[in-house]
Short mmCIF file of C-alpha atoms in Angstrom, two decimals:
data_model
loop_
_atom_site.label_atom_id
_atom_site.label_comp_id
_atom_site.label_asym_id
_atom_site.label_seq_id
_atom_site.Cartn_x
_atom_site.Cartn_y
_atom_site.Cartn_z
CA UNK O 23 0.00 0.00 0.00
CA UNK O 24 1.43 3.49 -0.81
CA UNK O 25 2.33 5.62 2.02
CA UNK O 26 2.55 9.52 2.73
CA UNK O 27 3.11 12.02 5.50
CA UNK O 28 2.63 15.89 5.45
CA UNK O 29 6.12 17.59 6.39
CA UNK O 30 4.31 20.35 8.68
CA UNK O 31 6.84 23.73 7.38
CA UNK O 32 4.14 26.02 8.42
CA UNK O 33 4.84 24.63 12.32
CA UNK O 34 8.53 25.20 11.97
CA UNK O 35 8.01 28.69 10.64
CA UNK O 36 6.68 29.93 13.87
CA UNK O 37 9.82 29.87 15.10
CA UNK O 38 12.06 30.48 12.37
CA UNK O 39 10.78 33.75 10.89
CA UNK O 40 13.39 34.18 8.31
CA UNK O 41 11.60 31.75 6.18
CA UNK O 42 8.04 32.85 6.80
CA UNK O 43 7.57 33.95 3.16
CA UNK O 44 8.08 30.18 2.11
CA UNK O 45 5.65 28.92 4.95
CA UNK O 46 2.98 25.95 3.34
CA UNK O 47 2.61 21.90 3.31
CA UNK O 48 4.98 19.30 1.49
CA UNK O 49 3.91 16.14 1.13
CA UNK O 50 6.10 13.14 1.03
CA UNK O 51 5.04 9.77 -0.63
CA UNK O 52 6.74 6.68 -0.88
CA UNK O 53 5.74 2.75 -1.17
CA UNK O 54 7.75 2.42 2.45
CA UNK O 55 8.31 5.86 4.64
CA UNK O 56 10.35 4.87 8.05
CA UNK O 57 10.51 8.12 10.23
CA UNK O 58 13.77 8.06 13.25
CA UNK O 59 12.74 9.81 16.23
CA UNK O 60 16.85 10.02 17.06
CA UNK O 61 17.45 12.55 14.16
CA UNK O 62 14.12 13.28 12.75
CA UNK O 63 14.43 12.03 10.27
CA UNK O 64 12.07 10.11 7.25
CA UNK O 65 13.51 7.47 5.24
CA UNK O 66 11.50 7.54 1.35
CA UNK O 67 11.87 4.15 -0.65
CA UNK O 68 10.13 3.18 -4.00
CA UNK O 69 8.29 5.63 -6.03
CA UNK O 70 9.32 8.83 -4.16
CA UNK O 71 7.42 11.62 -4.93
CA UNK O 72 7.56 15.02 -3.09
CA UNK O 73 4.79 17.99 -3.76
CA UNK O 74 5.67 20.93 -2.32
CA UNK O 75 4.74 25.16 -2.56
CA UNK O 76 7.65 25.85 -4.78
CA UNK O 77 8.63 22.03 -6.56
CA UNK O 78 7.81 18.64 -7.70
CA UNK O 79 10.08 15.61 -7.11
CA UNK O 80 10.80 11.99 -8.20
CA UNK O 81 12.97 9.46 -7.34
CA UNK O 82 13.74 6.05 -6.52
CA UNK O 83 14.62 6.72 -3.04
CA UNK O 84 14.91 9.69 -0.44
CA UNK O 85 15.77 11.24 2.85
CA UNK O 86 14.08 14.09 4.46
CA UNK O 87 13.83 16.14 7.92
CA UNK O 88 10.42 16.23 9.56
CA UNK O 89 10.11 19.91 9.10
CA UNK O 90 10.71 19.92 5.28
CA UNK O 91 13.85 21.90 5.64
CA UNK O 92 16.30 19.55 4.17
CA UNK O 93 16.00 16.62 1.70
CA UNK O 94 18.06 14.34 -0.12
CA UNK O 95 17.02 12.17 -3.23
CA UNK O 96 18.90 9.55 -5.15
CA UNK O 97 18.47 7.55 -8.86
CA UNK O 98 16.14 8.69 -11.29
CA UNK O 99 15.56 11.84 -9.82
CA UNK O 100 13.43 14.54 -11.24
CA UNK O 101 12.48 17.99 -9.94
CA UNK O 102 10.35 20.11 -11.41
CA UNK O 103 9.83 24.12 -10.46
CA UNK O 104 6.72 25.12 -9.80
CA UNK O 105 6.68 28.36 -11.76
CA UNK O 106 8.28 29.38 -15.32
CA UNK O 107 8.56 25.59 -15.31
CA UNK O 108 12.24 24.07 -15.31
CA UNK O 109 12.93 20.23 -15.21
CA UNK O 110 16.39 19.05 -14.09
CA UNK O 111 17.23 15.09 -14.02
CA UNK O 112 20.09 13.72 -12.51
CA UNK O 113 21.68 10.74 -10.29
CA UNK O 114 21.28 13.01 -7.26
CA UNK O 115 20.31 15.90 -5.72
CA UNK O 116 19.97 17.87 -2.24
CA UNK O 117 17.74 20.83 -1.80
CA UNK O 118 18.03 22.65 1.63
CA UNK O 119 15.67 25.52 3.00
CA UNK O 120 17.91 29.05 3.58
CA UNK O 121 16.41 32.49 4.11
CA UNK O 122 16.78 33.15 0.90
CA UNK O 123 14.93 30.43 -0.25
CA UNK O 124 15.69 26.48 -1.37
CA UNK O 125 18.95 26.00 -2.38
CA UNK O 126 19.00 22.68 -5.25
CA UNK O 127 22.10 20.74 -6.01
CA UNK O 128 22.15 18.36 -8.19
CA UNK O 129 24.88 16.11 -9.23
CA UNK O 130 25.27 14.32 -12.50
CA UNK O 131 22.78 16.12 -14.44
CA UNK O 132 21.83 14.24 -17.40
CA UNK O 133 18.98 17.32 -18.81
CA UNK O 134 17.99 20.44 -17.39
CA UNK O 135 15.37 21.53 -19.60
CA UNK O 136 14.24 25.17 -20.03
CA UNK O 137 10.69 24.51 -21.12
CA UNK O 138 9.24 28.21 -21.94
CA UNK O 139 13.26 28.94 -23.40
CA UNK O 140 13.64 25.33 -25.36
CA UNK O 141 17.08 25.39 -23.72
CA UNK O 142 18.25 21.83 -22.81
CA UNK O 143 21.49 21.45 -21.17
CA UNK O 144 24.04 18.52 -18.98
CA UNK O 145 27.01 18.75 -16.83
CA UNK O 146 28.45 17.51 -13.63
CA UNK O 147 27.27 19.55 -11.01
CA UNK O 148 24.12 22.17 -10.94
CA UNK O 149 23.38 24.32 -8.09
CA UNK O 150 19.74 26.36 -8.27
CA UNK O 151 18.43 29.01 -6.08
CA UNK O 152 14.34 28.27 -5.51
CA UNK O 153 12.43 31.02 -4.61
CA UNK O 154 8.67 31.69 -4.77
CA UNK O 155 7.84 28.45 -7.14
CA UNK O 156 11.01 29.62 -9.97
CA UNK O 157 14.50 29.21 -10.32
CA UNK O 158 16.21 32.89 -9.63
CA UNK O 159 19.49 32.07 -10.47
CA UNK O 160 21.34 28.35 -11.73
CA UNK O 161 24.96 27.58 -12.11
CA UNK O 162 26.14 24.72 -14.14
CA UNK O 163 29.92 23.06 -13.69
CA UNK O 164 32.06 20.98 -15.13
CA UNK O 165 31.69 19.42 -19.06
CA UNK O 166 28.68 21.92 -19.56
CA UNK O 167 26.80 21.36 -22.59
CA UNK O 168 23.57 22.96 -23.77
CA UNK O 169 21.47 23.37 -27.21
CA UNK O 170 19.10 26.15 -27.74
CA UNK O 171 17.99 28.01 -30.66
CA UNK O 172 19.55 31.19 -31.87
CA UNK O 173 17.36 34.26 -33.87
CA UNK O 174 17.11 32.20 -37.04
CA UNK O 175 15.65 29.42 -34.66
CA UNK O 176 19.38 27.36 -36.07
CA UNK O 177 20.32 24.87 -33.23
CA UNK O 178 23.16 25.91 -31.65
CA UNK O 179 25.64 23.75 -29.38
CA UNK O 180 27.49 25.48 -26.89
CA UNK O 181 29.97 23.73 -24.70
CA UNK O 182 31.88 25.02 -22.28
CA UNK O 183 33.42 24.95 -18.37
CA UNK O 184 30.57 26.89 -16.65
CA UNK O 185 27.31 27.89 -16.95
CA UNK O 186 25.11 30.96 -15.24
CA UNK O 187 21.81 31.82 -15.70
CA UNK O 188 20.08 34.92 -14.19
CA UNK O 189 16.66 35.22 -14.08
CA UNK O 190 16.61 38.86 -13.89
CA UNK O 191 18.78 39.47 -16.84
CA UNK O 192 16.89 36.51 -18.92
CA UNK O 193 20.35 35.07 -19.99
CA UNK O 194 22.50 32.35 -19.88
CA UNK O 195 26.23 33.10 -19.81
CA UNK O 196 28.74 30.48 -21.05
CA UNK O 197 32.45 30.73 -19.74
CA UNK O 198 35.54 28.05 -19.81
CA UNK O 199 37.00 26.75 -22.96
CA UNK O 200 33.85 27.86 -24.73
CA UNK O 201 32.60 26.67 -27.96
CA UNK O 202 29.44 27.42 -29.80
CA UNK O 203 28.67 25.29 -32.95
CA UNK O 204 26.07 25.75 -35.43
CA UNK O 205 25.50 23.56 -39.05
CA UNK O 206 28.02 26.19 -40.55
CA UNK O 207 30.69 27.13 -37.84
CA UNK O 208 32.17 26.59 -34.39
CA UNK O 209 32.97 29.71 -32.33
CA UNK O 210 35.76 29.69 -29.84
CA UNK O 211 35.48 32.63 -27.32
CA UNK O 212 36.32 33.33 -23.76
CA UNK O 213 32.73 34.03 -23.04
CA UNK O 214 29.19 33.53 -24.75
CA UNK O 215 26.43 35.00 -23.56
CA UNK O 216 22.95 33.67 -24.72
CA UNK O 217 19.43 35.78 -24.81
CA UNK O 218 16.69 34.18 -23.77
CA UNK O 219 14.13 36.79 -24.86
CA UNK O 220 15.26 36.84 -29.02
CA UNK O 221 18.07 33.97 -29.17
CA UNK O 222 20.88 36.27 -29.76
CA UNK O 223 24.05 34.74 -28.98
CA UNK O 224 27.41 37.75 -28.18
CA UNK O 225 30.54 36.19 -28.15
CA UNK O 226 33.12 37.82 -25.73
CA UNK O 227 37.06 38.12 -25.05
CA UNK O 228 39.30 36.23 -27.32
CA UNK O 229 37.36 34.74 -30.27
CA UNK O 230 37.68 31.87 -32.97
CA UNK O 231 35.26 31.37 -36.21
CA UNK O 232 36.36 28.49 -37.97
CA UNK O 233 33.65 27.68 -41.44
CA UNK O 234 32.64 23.99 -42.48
CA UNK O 235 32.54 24.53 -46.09
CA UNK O 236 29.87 21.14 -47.64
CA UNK O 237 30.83 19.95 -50.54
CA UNK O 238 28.90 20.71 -53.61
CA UNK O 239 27.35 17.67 -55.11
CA UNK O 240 28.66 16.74 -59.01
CA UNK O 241 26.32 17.90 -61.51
#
């Protein structure tokens, strides 16, 4: 039979005011939930899922405080923001609750998916700020790779060491050994920064077009 139990945050808040503006229910279910009254802890196994005020979650297996604050999940994991809708999937992930809101690590990110953007990209590590249902701010590390489209809606590739995105600013900046490749050309620059809002891509610093000339069928 499928278990669940409502992580009471709201109970918590009354004594931790600094994280009053993320006050509401998250619900953990799991096909076995084992809760340690030593560390307060609840122990997720089997279909994990997690609905919360600000995210969704999936994975095979979990770990989570009482109070909501501070969760781990491991294999197959999914998380999904609540607002201007981003999916990440990875191997593993942590997401801990902070003044400033939920921070999200991940580790071993296979896709983190853009949906409104159509910006899909992987890499080792990536490390979200949650606030109010939406990402505000992501960083991406190590063997970064993303596709999006640029302002002739051409697929681009951009690889590179590091990744940023900004909410506020609507972009994603690229920095590291970066390389941007298109069905024409690969761009080496120091930096690329990519525009959400039109697809414009600015290459920065140092830069590198090299042209891939086809070749032009016989007559």
């Amino acid at each position: 039979m499928r278990k669940s139990l409502v992580l009471l945050i709201a109970f918590v808040l009354v004594f931790f005011s600094a994280v009053v503006s993320l006050a509401g229910a998250m619900e953990l279910f799991a096909d076995k939930l084992v809760y340690d009254p030593d560390d307060g802890t609840i122990t997720a196994e089997g279909n994990v899922n997690v609905k919360g005020v600000d995210m969704f979650a999936e994975a095979v297996k979990g770990k989570a405080s009482a109070d909501g604050s501070k969760m781990e999940l491991q294999e197959k994991v999914r998380i999904r923001s609540i607002k201007d809708p981003m999916l990440i999937e990875c191997a593993k992930a942590q997401a801990i609750l902070t003044e400033h809101g939920r921070k999200v690590t991940c580790w071993e990110v296979q896709r983190f998916v853009h949906e409104a953007r159509g910006v899909t990209m992987s890499a080792e590590k990536v490390v979200g700020l949650l606030k109010d249902g939406a990402f505000e701010n992501i960083k991406a590390t190590g063997n970064v790779k993303a596709q999006m489209k640029d302002k002739n809606k051409k697929t681009v590739t951009v690889t590179s060491k590091s990744a940023y995105y900004g909410s506020k600013k609507g972009t994603v900046l690229f920095q590291g050994e970066a390389f941007a490749v298109t069905e024409d050309r690969t761009v080496e620059a120091d930096k690329f920064t990519y525009y959400l809002a039109d697809g414009k891509i600015k290459a920065e610093g140092s830069t590198k077009t090299v042209f891939i000339l086809k070749d032009q069928e016989k007559e």
